[in-house]
Coordinates of C-alpha atoms in Angstrom, one line a residue:
Chain A
M1 CA 94.5 165.5 15.0
R2 CA 97.4 167.7 16.0
R3 CA 99.5 165.9 18.7
G4 CA 103.1 166.8 18.2
P5 CA 106.0 165.1 20.0
W6 CA 106.5 168.2 22.2
L7 CA 102.9 167.9 23.4
W8 CA 103.4 164.2 24.2
A9 CA 106.7 164.8 26.0
A10 CA 105.1 167.6 28.2
A11 CA 102.0 165.5 29.0
L12 CA 104.0 162.4 29.9
A13 CA 106.2 164.5 32.2
V14 CA 103.1 165.7 34.0
Y15 CA 101.8 162.2 34.3
A16 CA 105.2 161.2 35.8
F17 CA 104.9 164.1 38.2
L18 CA 101.5 162.9 39.3
Y19 CA 102.5 159.3 39.9
L20 CA 106.2 159.4 41.0
P21 CA 105.5 160.6 44.6
L22 CA 102.9 157.9 45.2
V23 CA 105.0 155.1 43.7
I24 CA 107.8 156.1 46.1
V25 CA 105.5 155.9 49.1
I26 CA 104.4 152.4 48.1
V27 CA 108.0 151.2 47.4
Y28 CA 109.3 152.5 50.7
S29 CA 106.5 150.7 52.6
F30 CA 108.3 147.4 51.7
N31 CA 111.8 148.8 52.5
D32 CA 113.7 147.1 55.3
S33 CA 115.0 150.3 56.8
R34 CA 113.8 152.8 59.3
L35 CA 114.7 155.7 57.0
N36 CA 113.0 156.7 53.8
A37 CA 116.3 157.0 52.1
E38 CA 117.9 154.1 50.2
W39 CA 116.5 150.7 49.3
V40 CA 117.8 148.1 51.7
G41 CA 115.7 145.0 51.0
F42 CA 112.1 143.7 50.8
T43 CA 110.1 143.3 54.0
W44 CA 106.5 143.0 55.3
H45 CA 107.7 144.4 58.7
W46 CA 105.9 147.8 58.5
Y47 CA 102.6 146.1 57.7
E48 CA 103.1 143.9 60.8
V49 CA 103.9 146.9 62.9
L50 CA 100.7 148.4 61.6
L51 CA 98.6 145.4 62.5
H52 CA 99.8 145.7 66.1
D53 CA 99.3 149.5 66.4
E54 CA 96.2 149.7 68.5
D55 CA 95.8 153.4 68.2
M56 CA 96.0 153.2 64.5
L57 CA 93.4 150.4 64.4
L58 CA 91.1 152.3 66.7
A59 CA 91.4 155.4 64.5
A60 CA 90.7 153.3 61.4
G61 CA 87.6 151.8 63.1
N62 CA 86.4 155.3 63.9
S63 CA 87.0 156.5 60.4
L64 CA 85.1 153.6 58.9
F65 CA 82.1 154.2 61.3
I66 CA 82.1 157.9 60.7
A67 CA 82.3 157.4 56.9
L68 CA 79.5 154.8 56.8
V69 CA 77.1 156.9 58.9
S70 CA 77.9 160.3 57.4
S71 CA 77.9 159.2 53.8
S72 CA 74.6 157.4 54.2
I73 CA 72.9 160.4 55.7
A74 CA 74.5 162.7 53.2
T75 CA 73.4 160.5 50.3
V76 CA 69.7 160.7 51.4
L77 CA 69.9 164.5 51.9
G78 CA 72.1 165.1 48.8
T79 CA 69.8 163.0 46.6
M80 CA 66.8 165.1 47.8
A81 CA 68.8 168.3 47.2
G82 CA 69.9 167.1 43.7
I83 CA 66.3 166.3 42.7
A84 CA 65.0 169.6 44.1
M85 CA 67.7 171.7 42.4
Q86 CA 67.0 170.0 39.0
R87 CA 63.3 170.0 39.2
Y88 CA 62.3 173.2 40.9
N89 CA 65.1 175.6 40.1
L90 CA 65.6 176.6 43.7
R91 CA 68.3 179.3 43.8
L92 CA 68.7 179.6 47.5
L93 CA 69.0 175.8 48.0
S94 CA 71.5 175.6 45.2
F95 CA 73.6 178.3 46.9
M96 CA 73.4 176.5 50.2
V97 CA 74.3 173.2 48.7
L98 CA 77.2 174.3 46.5
T99 CA 79.0 177.0 48.7
P100 CA 80.4 174.5 51.3
V101 CA 81.9 172.6 48.4
A102 CA 83.5 175.7 46.9
M103 CA 84.9 177.6 49.9
P104 CA 88.2 176.9 51.6
E105 CA 87.7 174.0 54.0
V106 CA 89.3 175.8 57.0
L107 CA 86.3 178.3 57.0
L108 CA 83.7 175.5 57.3
G109 CA 85.9 173.9 60.0
V110 CA 86.2 176.9 62.3
S111 CA 82.6 178.0 61.8
L112 CA 81.4 174.6 62.8
L113 CA 83.8 174.5 65.8
L114 CA 82.4 177.9 67.0
F115 CA 78.8 176.7 66.4
F116 CA 79.2 173.3 68.2
I117 CA 80.9 174.9 71.2
Q118 CA 79.1 178.3 71.6
V119 CA 75.6 177.5 70.4
L120 CA 75.0 173.7 70.7
N121 CA 77.2 173.4 73.7
L122 CA 78.2 170.0 72.3
T123 CA 81.2 168.1 73.5
L124 CA 83.4 167.6 70.4
G125 CA 83.7 164.0 69.3
M126 CA 82.0 161.4 67.1
I127 CA 78.7 163.3 66.7
S128 CA 80.3 166.6 65.8
I129 CA 82.6 164.9 63.2
I130 CA 79.7 163.1 61.6
L131 CA 77.6 166.3 61.4
A132 CA 80.5 168.2 59.9
H133 CA 81.1 165.4 57.3
I134 CA 77.5 165.3 56.3
T135 CA 77.6 169.1 55.8
F136 CA 80.4 169.1 53.2
S137 CA 79.3 165.8 51.5
I138 CA 75.7 166.8 50.6
G139 CA 76.9 169.1 47.8
F140 CA 79.0 166.4 46.1
V141 CA 76.1 163.9 46.2
A142 CA 73.7 166.6 44.9
V143 CA 75.9 167.6 42.0
I144 CA 76.3 163.9 40.9
V145 CA 72.5 163.2 41.2
R146 CA 71.6 166.4 39.4
A147 CA 74.0 165.6 36.6
R148 CA 72.3 162.2 36.2
L149 CA 68.8 163.8 36.1
A150 CA 69.9 166.5 33.7
G151 CA 70.8 163.9 31.1
M152 CA 67.2 162.5 31.1
D153 CA 64.2 163.2 29.0
D154 CA 61.5 164.9 31.1
S155 CA 58.8 163.2 29.1
I156 CA 59.3 159.9 31.0
F157 CA 58.1 161.6 34.1
E158 CA 55.2 163.2 32.3
A159 CA 54.3 159.9 30.8
A160 CA 54.1 158.3 34.3
R161 CA 51.9 161.1 35.5
D162 CA 49.6 160.9 32.5
L163 CA 49.3 157.1 33.2
G164 CA 47.9 158.0 36.6
A165 CA 50.9 157.5 38.8
T166 CA 51.0 159.5 42.0
P167 CA 54.1 161.6 42.7
W168 CA 55.4 158.9 45.1
Q169 CA 54.7 156.1 42.5
T170 CA 56.5 158.1 39.9
F171 CA 59.5 158.5 42.2
R172 CA 59.5 154.9 43.4
H173 CA 59.1 153.2 40.0
V174 CA 60.5 155.7 37.5
T175 CA 62.8 158.4 39.0
F176 CA 64.6 156.3 41.6
P177 CA 65.6 153.4 39.4
L178 CA 66.9 155.8 36.8
I179 CA 69.0 157.9 39.2
L180 CA 70.2 154.9 41.3
P181 CA 73.6 154.7 39.6
G182 CA 74.1 158.4 40.4
V183 CA 73.0 157.8 44.0
V184 CA 75.5 154.9 44.4
A185 CA 78.3 156.9 42.9
G186 CA 77.4 159.8 45.2
W187 CA 77.5 157.5 48.2
L188 CA 80.9 156.2 47.2
M189 CA 82.2 159.7 46.7
A190 CA 80.8 160.9 50.1
F191 CA 82.4 157.8 51.8
T192 CA 85.8 158.5 50.2
L193 CA 85.7 162.2 51.1
S194 CA 84.8 161.3 54.7
I195 CA 87.4 158.7 55.2
D196 CA 90.0 161.1 53.7
D197 CA 89.0 164.3 55.3
F198 CA 91.6 166.0 57.5
V199 CA 91.0 169.7 57.7
I200 CA 87.4 169.8 58.8
T201 CA 87.9 166.8 61.1
F202 CA 90.9 168.5 62.6
F203 CA 88.7 171.4 63.9
T204 CA 85.6 169.3 64.9
A205 CA 87.2 166.2 66.5
G206 CA 88.1 167.6 69.9
V207 CA 90.6 165.6 72.0
G208 CA 88.9 162.3 72.6
V209 CA 88.3 160.8 69.2
S210 CA 90.9 160.2 66.5
T211 CA 90.5 159.3 62.9
L212 CA 92.9 157.8 60.4
P213 CA 93.9 161.1 58.8
L214 CA 94.3 162.7 62.3
R215 CA 96.5 159.8 63.4
I216 CA 98.6 160.0 60.2
Y217 CA 98.9 163.7 60.7
S218 CA 100.3 163.3 64.2
M219 CA 102.7 160.6 63.0
I220 CA 104.0 162.9 60.2
K221 CA 104.4 165.8 62.6
I222 CA 106.1 164.0 65.4
A223 CA 108.1 161.0 64.1
V224 CA 107.9 159.7 60.5
T225 CA 108.3 155.9 60.4
P226 CA 107.7 153.7 57.3
E227 CA 104.6 152.6 59.1
V228 CA 103.0 155.7 57.6
N229 CA 104.0 154.3 54.1
A230 CA 102.3 151.0 54.9
V231 CA 99.0 152.6 56.1
S232 CA 99.2 155.0 53.1
T233 CA 99.5 152.1 50.7
I234 CA 96.5 150.3 52.2
L235 CA 94.4 153.5 52.1
M236 CA 95.4 154.1 48.4
L237 CA 94.2 150.6 47.5
L238 CA 90.9 151.3 49.3
T239 CA 90.2 154.6 47.7
L240 CA 91.3 153.3 44.3
T241 CA 88.7 150.5 44.6
M242 CA 86.0 153.0 45.6
I243 CA 86.8 155.4 42.7
L244 CA 86.9 152.5 40.2
L245 CA 83.5 151.3 41.5
A246 CA 82.1 154.9 41.3
T247 CA 83.2 155.3 37.7
R248 CA 81.6 151.9 36.9
F249 CA 78.3 153.0 38.3
A250 CA 78.3 156.5 36.8
P251 CA 80.9 157.1 34.1
D252 CA 79.8 160.7 33.9
V253 CA 81.0 161.3 37.5
L254 CA 84.3 162.6 36.3
K255 CA 82.8 165.2 34.0
G256 CA 80.2 166.1 36.6
K257 CA 82.9 167.1 39.0
A258 CA 84.7 169.4 36.6
Chain B
M1 CA 61.0 174.3 35.0
N2 CA 59.2 177.1 33.2
E3 CA 56.4 179.3 34.5
Q4 CA 53.6 177.2 33.1
E5 CA 54.9 174.2 34.9
K6 CA 54.9 176.1 38.2
I7 CA 51.2 177.1 37.8
R8 CA 50.3 173.5 37.0
L9 CA 51.7 172.1 40.3
T10 CA 48.9 170.2 42.0
P11 CA 48.7 170.3 45.9
A12 CA 50.2 166.9 46.0
A13 CA 53.1 168.0 43.8
R14 CA 53.6 171.1 46.0
L15 CA 53.7 168.9 49.0
G16 CA 56.3 166.7 47.1
K17 CA 58.4 169.8 46.5
W18 CA 58.5 170.7 50.2
L19 CA 59.2 167.1 51.2
V20 CA 62.1 166.9 48.8
S21 CA 63.7 170.2 49.3
G22 CA 62.8 170.6 53.0
P23 CA 65.2 168.2 54.8
P24 CA 68.4 169.2 53.0
F25 CA 67.4 172.9 53.3
L26 CA 66.9 172.6 57.1
F27 CA 70.1 170.6 57.6
L28 CA 72.2 173.2 55.7
L29 CA 70.4 176.1 57.4
L30 CA 71.4 174.6 60.8
F31 CA 74.9 173.4 60.0
F32 CA 76.1 175.8 57.3
V33 CA 74.1 179.1 57.4
A34 CA 73.8 179.3 61.2
P35 CA 77.5 178.7 61.9
S36 CA 78.4 181.3 59.2
I37 CA 76.2 183.9 60.9
I38 CA 77.6 182.9 64.4
M39 CA 81.1 183.5 63.0
V40 CA 80.2 187.0 61.8
L41 CA 78.7 187.8 65.2
A42 CA 81.7 186.3 67.0
S43 CA 84.1 188.6 65.2
F44 CA 82.4 191.6 67.0
R45 CA 82.8 189.9 70.5
Y46 CA 85.5 190.0 73.1
P47 CA 87.7 186.9 73.7
G48 CA 86.9 185.1 76.9
E49 CA 89.3 184.8 79.8
F50 CA 90.1 181.2 79.1
G51 CA 89.7 181.4 75.3
A52 CA 86.5 181.1 73.3
L53 CA 84.1 184.1 73.7
A54 CA 83.5 186.4 76.6
P55 CA 79.9 186.4 77.8
I56 CA 77.9 189.3 76.4
A57 CA 76.8 190.4 79.8
S58 CA 77.3 189.2 83.3
A59 CA 76.0 190.2 86.8
D60 CA 79.3 191.8 87.6
S61 CA 79.3 195.2 85.9
D62 CA 83.1 195.3 85.6
T63 CA 83.0 192.4 83.2
L64 CA 80.3 193.6 81.0
H65 CA 81.2 192.8 77.4
G66 CA 79.1 194.1 74.6
L67 CA 80.0 194.2 70.9
T68 CA 83.2 195.8 69.6
L69 CA 85.1 196.6 66.4
E70 CA 88.4 196.0 68.3
T71 CA 89.4 192.9 66.4
Y72 CA 89.0 194.7 63.0
E73 CA 91.0 197.7 64.3
F74 CA 93.6 195.2 65.5
F75 CA 93.8 193.6 62.1
F76 CA 94.6 196.8 60.4
S77 CA 96.8 198.2 63.2
D78 CA 99.5 195.6 62.6
I79 CA 101.0 195.3 59.1
I80 CA 101.9 191.7 59.7
Y81 CA 98.3 190.5 59.1
S82 CA 97.9 192.3 55.8
Y83 CA 101.4 190.9 54.9
V84 CA 100.2 187.3 55.5
F85 CA 97.2 187.9 53.3
F86 CA 99.4 189.4 50.6
K87 CA 101.8 186.4 50.9
S88 CA 99.0 183.9 50.7
F89 CA 97.7 185.8 47.6
L90 CA 101.1 185.5 46.0
V91 CA 101.4 181.8 46.8
A92 CA 97.9 181.2 45.4
L93 CA 98.8 183.1 42.3
A94 CA 102.1 181.3 41.7
T95 CA 100.4 177.9 42.3
T96 CA 97.6 178.8 39.8
L97 CA 100.1 179.9 37.1
I98 CA 102.3 176.8 37.6
C99 CA 99.2 174.5 37.5
L100 CA 98.1 176.2 34.4
T101 CA 101.4 175.7 32.7
L102 CA 101.5 172.0 33.6
A103 CA 97.9 171.3 33.0
Y104 CA 97.5 172.9 29.6
P105 CA 99.6 170.5 27.5
L106 CA 98.1 167.5 29.3
A107 CA 94.5 168.8 28.8
L108 CA 95.3 169.6 25.1
L109 CA 96.8 166.2 24.5
I110 CA 93.7 164.4 26.1
A111 CA 91.3 166.6 24.1
R112 CA 93.0 165.8 20.8
S113 CA 93.3 162.1 21.5
P114 CA 90.9 159.6 19.9
K115 CA 87.5 159.5 21.8
K116 CA 88.1 155.9 23.0
S117 CA 91.3 156.7 25.0
R118 CA 90.1 160.1 26.5
D119 CA 88.2 158.6 29.4
L120 CA 91.2 156.5 30.4
M121 CA 93.5 159.5 30.2
V122 CA 91.2 161.6 32.3
L123 CA 90.9 158.7 34.8
L124 CA 94.7 158.6 35.0
V125 CA 94.7 162.2 36.1
V126 CA 92.1 161.7 38.7
L127 CA 93.4 158.5 40.3
P128 CA 96.4 159.9 42.2
F129 CA 94.0 162.7 43.4
A130 CA 91.8 159.9 44.9
S131 CA 94.5 158.9 47.4
S132 CA 94.3 160.7 50.7
F133 CA 95.3 164.4 50.8
L134 CA 97.7 163.9 53.6
I135 CA 99.4 161.0 51.8
R136 CA 100.0 163.2 48.8
V137 CA 101.6 165.9 51.0
Y138 CA 103.6 163.3 53.0
A139 CA 105.0 161.9 49.7
W140 CA 106.8 165.2 49.2
M141 CA 108.3 164.9 52.7
I142 CA 110.1 161.8 51.4
L143 CA 110.9 163.2 48.0
L144 CA 112.4 166.5 49.3
G145 CA 114.0 165.0 52.4
P146 CA 117.7 165.6 52.9
Q147 CA 118.6 162.0 52.1
A148 CA 116.4 161.8 49.0
A149 CA 117.9 161.7 45.5
L150 CA 116.7 165.1 44.6
S151 CA 118.4 166.9 47.5
Q152 CA 121.6 164.8 46.9
V153 CA 121.7 165.7 43.2
I154 CA 121.1 169.4 43.8
N155 CA 123.5 169.7 46.7
G156 CA 126.1 167.6 44.8
M157 CA 126.0 170.1 42.0
L158 CA 126.1 173.1 44.3
G159 CA 129.0 171.4 46.1
V160 CA 131.0 171.4 42.8
F161 CA 130.7 175.2 42.7
G162 CA 131.4 175.5 46.4
I163 CA 127.9 176.9 47.2
A164 CA 126.4 176.1 50.6
Q165 CA 124.0 173.2 50.8
V166 CA 120.3 173.9 50.4
Y167 CA 117.6 172.3 52.5
L168 CA 114.5 171.6 50.4
L169 CA 112.2 170.4 53.1
F170 CA 110.5 172.9 55.4
S171 CA 110.9 175.7 52.9
P172 CA 108.6 177.9 50.7
F173 CA 109.8 175.7 47.8
A174 CA 108.4 172.6 49.4
V175 CA 105.1 174.4 50.1
L176 CA 104.7 175.5 46.5
V177 CA 105.5 172.1 45.0
A178 CA 103.0 170.4 47.2
M179 CA 100.3 173.1 46.5
V180 CA 100.8 172.5 42.8
Y181 CA 100.8 168.7 43.2
V182 CA 97.6 168.6 45.3
H183 CA 95.6 171.0 43.1
L184 CA 96.7 170.1 39.6
P185 CA 93.7 167.9 38.7
F186 CA 91.4 170.9 39.5
M187 CA 93.0 172.7 36.6
V188 CA 93.3 169.8 34.2
L189 CA 89.6 168.8 34.3
P190 CA 87.9 172.1 33.5
L191 CA 90.5 172.9 30.8
Y192 CA 90.0 169.5 29.2
T193 CA 86.2 169.9 29.3
N194 CA 86.6 173.2 27.5
L195 CA 89.3 172.1 24.9
E196 CA 87.3 169.0 24.1
K197 CA 84.5 171.1 22.6
H198 CA 86.7 173.0 20.2
D199 CA 85.9 172.5 16.5
P200 CA 89.0 171.1 14.8
S201 CA 88.0 172.7 11.5
L202 CA 88.8 176.1 13.1
L203 CA 92.4 175.1 13.2
D204 CA 92.3 173.8 9.6
A205 CA 90.8 177.1 8.5
A206 CA 93.5 179.1 10.3
Q207 CA 96.1 176.9 8.6
D208 CA 94.6 177.4 5.2
L209 CA 94.8 181.1 5.9
G210 CA 98.5 180.8 6.4
A211 CA 98.8 180.7 10.3
N212 CA 101.7 178.7 11.6
A213 CA 101.4 176.3 14.6
W214 CA 102.4 179.1 17.1
Q215 CA 99.8 181.5 15.6
R216 CA 97.1 178.9 15.5
F217 CA 97.6 178.2 19.2
W218 CA 97.7 181.8 20.4
Q219 CA 95.0 183.2 18.1
V220 CA 92.6 180.3 18.0
T221 CA 93.0 177.6 20.7
F222 CA 94.1 179.9 23.6
P223 CA 91.4 182.6 23.4
L224 CA 88.7 179.9 23.0
S225 CA 90.0 178.1 26.1
L226 CA 89.7 181.2 28.4
P227 CA 86.5 180.1 30.1
G228 CA 88.2 176.8 31.0
I229 CA 91.2 178.7 32.3
F230 CA 89.1 180.9 34.5
S231 CA 87.1 178.1 36.1
G232 CA 90.2 176.0 36.6
S233 CA 92.0 179.0 38.1
A234 CA 89.1 179.6 40.5
L235 CA 89.2 175.9 41.6
V236 CA 92.9 176.1 42.3
F237 CA 93.3 179.7 43.7
I238 CA 90.5 179.5 46.3
P239 CA 91.5 176.3 48.2
V240 CA 95.2 177.4 48.1
L241 CA 94.3 180.7 49.6
G242 CA 92.8 179.0 52.7
M243 CA 95.2 176.0 52.9
F244 CA 96.8 175.4 56.3
A245 CA 97.9 171.8 56.2
I246 CA 100.6 172.1 53.6
P247 CA 102.5 175.0 55.1
D248 CA 101.9 173.3 58.5
I249 CA 103.6 170.0 57.3
L250 CA 106.1 171.1 54.7
G251 CA 106.8 174.7 55.5
G252 CA 109.2 176.3 57.9
T253 CA 108.2 178.6 60.7
G254 CA 108.2 181.6 58.4
D255 CA 105.9 180.1 55.8
M256 CA 102.6 180.8 57.6
L257 CA 99.6 181.6 55.4
I258 CA 96.1 182.9 56.2
G259 CA 94.9 179.3 57.0
N260 CA 97.7 178.8 59.5
L261 CA 96.9 182.2 61.1
I262 CA 93.2 181.2 61.5
K263 CA 94.1 177.8 62.9
E264 CA 96.5 179.4 65.4
Q265 CA 93.8 181.8 66.7
F266 CA 91.2 179.0 67.1
L267 CA 93.4 176.2 68.5
A268 CA 96.5 177.7 70.1
T269 CA 96.0 181.4 71.0
R270 CA 92.3 180.7 71.5
D271 CA 91.4 184.2 70.5
W272 CA 88.1 183.3 68.8
P273 CA 86.9 186.8 67.9
F274 CA 90.1 187.6 66.1
G275 CA 90.1 184.1 64.4
S276 CA 86.6 184.9 63.2
T277 CA 87.7 188.3 61.9
L278 CA 90.5 186.7 59.9
S279 CA 88.0 184.1 58.6
I280 CA 85.6 186.8 57.5
M281 CA 88.4 188.7 55.8
L282 CA 89.3 185.5 53.9
T283 CA 85.6 185.0 53.0
I284 CA 85.4 188.5 51.6
V285 CA 88.5 187.9 49.5
V286 CA 87.1 184.6 48.2
L287 CA 83.7 186.1 47.4
L288 CA 85.3 188.9 45.4
L289 CA 87.4 186.4 43.5
V290 CA 84.3 184.2 42.7
W291 CA 82.5 187.3 41.5
L292 CA 85.4 188.3 39.4
A293 CA 85.8 184.7 37.9
V294 CA 82.1 184.6 37.1
R295 CA 82.2 188.0 35.4
L296 CA 85.3 187.2 33.4
G297 CA 83.9 183.9 32.4
R298 CA 80.7 185.5 31.2
T299 CA 82.3 188.3 29.1
R300 CA 84.8 185.8 27.5
G301 CA 82.1 183.2 27.1
R302 CA 80.2 185.6 24.8
Y303 CA 83.0 185.4 22.2
A304 CA 83.5 181.7 22.5

């Protein structure tokens, strides 16, 4: 295969570009200095500060709760949508599932803000955030589940039917066990997206409830301290674990996203 | 499924179809379709006295508010709004081109690597993308900060020639760098998926016919990769066009893009009808681009 030295050099430079900024954030989270400038010495100080930051811990708790609830509901709805899209070729449903994934996030954020306030008369908070997160997560779960189903031989389902299985029995004993890795990967993906989401949460959170990204945003905007580096490092570890788990359950997730 | 299958659906199977597609359909009808329609309607309303929307009608005839085209007239009456759209378009175009330049060699290398190592190389592209969006933007605040090595080196060199110091953070440069950084994987993945499918024997044939490496790339590999380029470009261009967080965090006061304008109307100025108008203008631009990308992808795909 043709892989010249120039190609290697260019590709390695791009890998460096991808990783350098994150490495710097991690390194500075252990730096014994208030400034993100020069290396002074090793410390756990910023992690201790983080442990005593009640606002941050509360926001983290909110984020976890929102992510758990929204990803679980989105997984149920997204799995249904994925099966329906693959099996019945429903164009309108496919359009409704995929468009929220493809359009700029700010559009979904402001239209939901309008809808919650003007039509539902809902006080923005936990519920509005969860509903918004479900809306944008369904598409990701559906795409993963559909990719899993598309790789399967339809004759398995026909065989189950011919052997006298009801549609429910076919689903319970044949379809579901087969798509389970995709469902788990979809759930992990929805969880990660929810815990990370900033833009849509920003518009649907109101004033009362804060999440981890909202808290990080206000710290970045107002006063940057290396505490941001510490919380970033922990979040990176968490999402890294989630992604590695997702790729274990469904190795084709990466390709499904592309 | 094909037509025959449709006819063969038993009543139980038809019930199954509704049970499976119904719940996600209803949810998205309520939380995606309805809000979009509300936004279209809101763009024809008057702003309320204290933000949000004015009531359509009230008992007092002086404050009767129907529907209006005012917000659209307002959009076209002041050149500044078209200018922000134009500027966002340029930023999105620049980001897409830079992403393409950076992603191409990487995707090509991965596609030409042994099968075993490809998955790992792709995973290495996706992993940084898995860390929180805000963290990836914040990282550039550190890297471009006035005390960071990059600024020191650049300003050190400028100092030698007696040129005034530059401030990298809160500039269009910072916005562009972070836009590229955040969206790069969206370009690498579709490009790789396309390049991976190329038949290596085509390059051998070109070589046997006397094409040098440069000609082989521009006359074989590149034209075949156009569908990958188009889908990658759509995946980068569209989110950049609506981005508000990056200019908000890394840009200066003059670096507002469409996303920031929309955010301002909804959260600061609280002129929701005008905010809705801006959102609809953005939606129209996005839909046109998607339509264009699909069309281009189709015509090019025919030759591939």
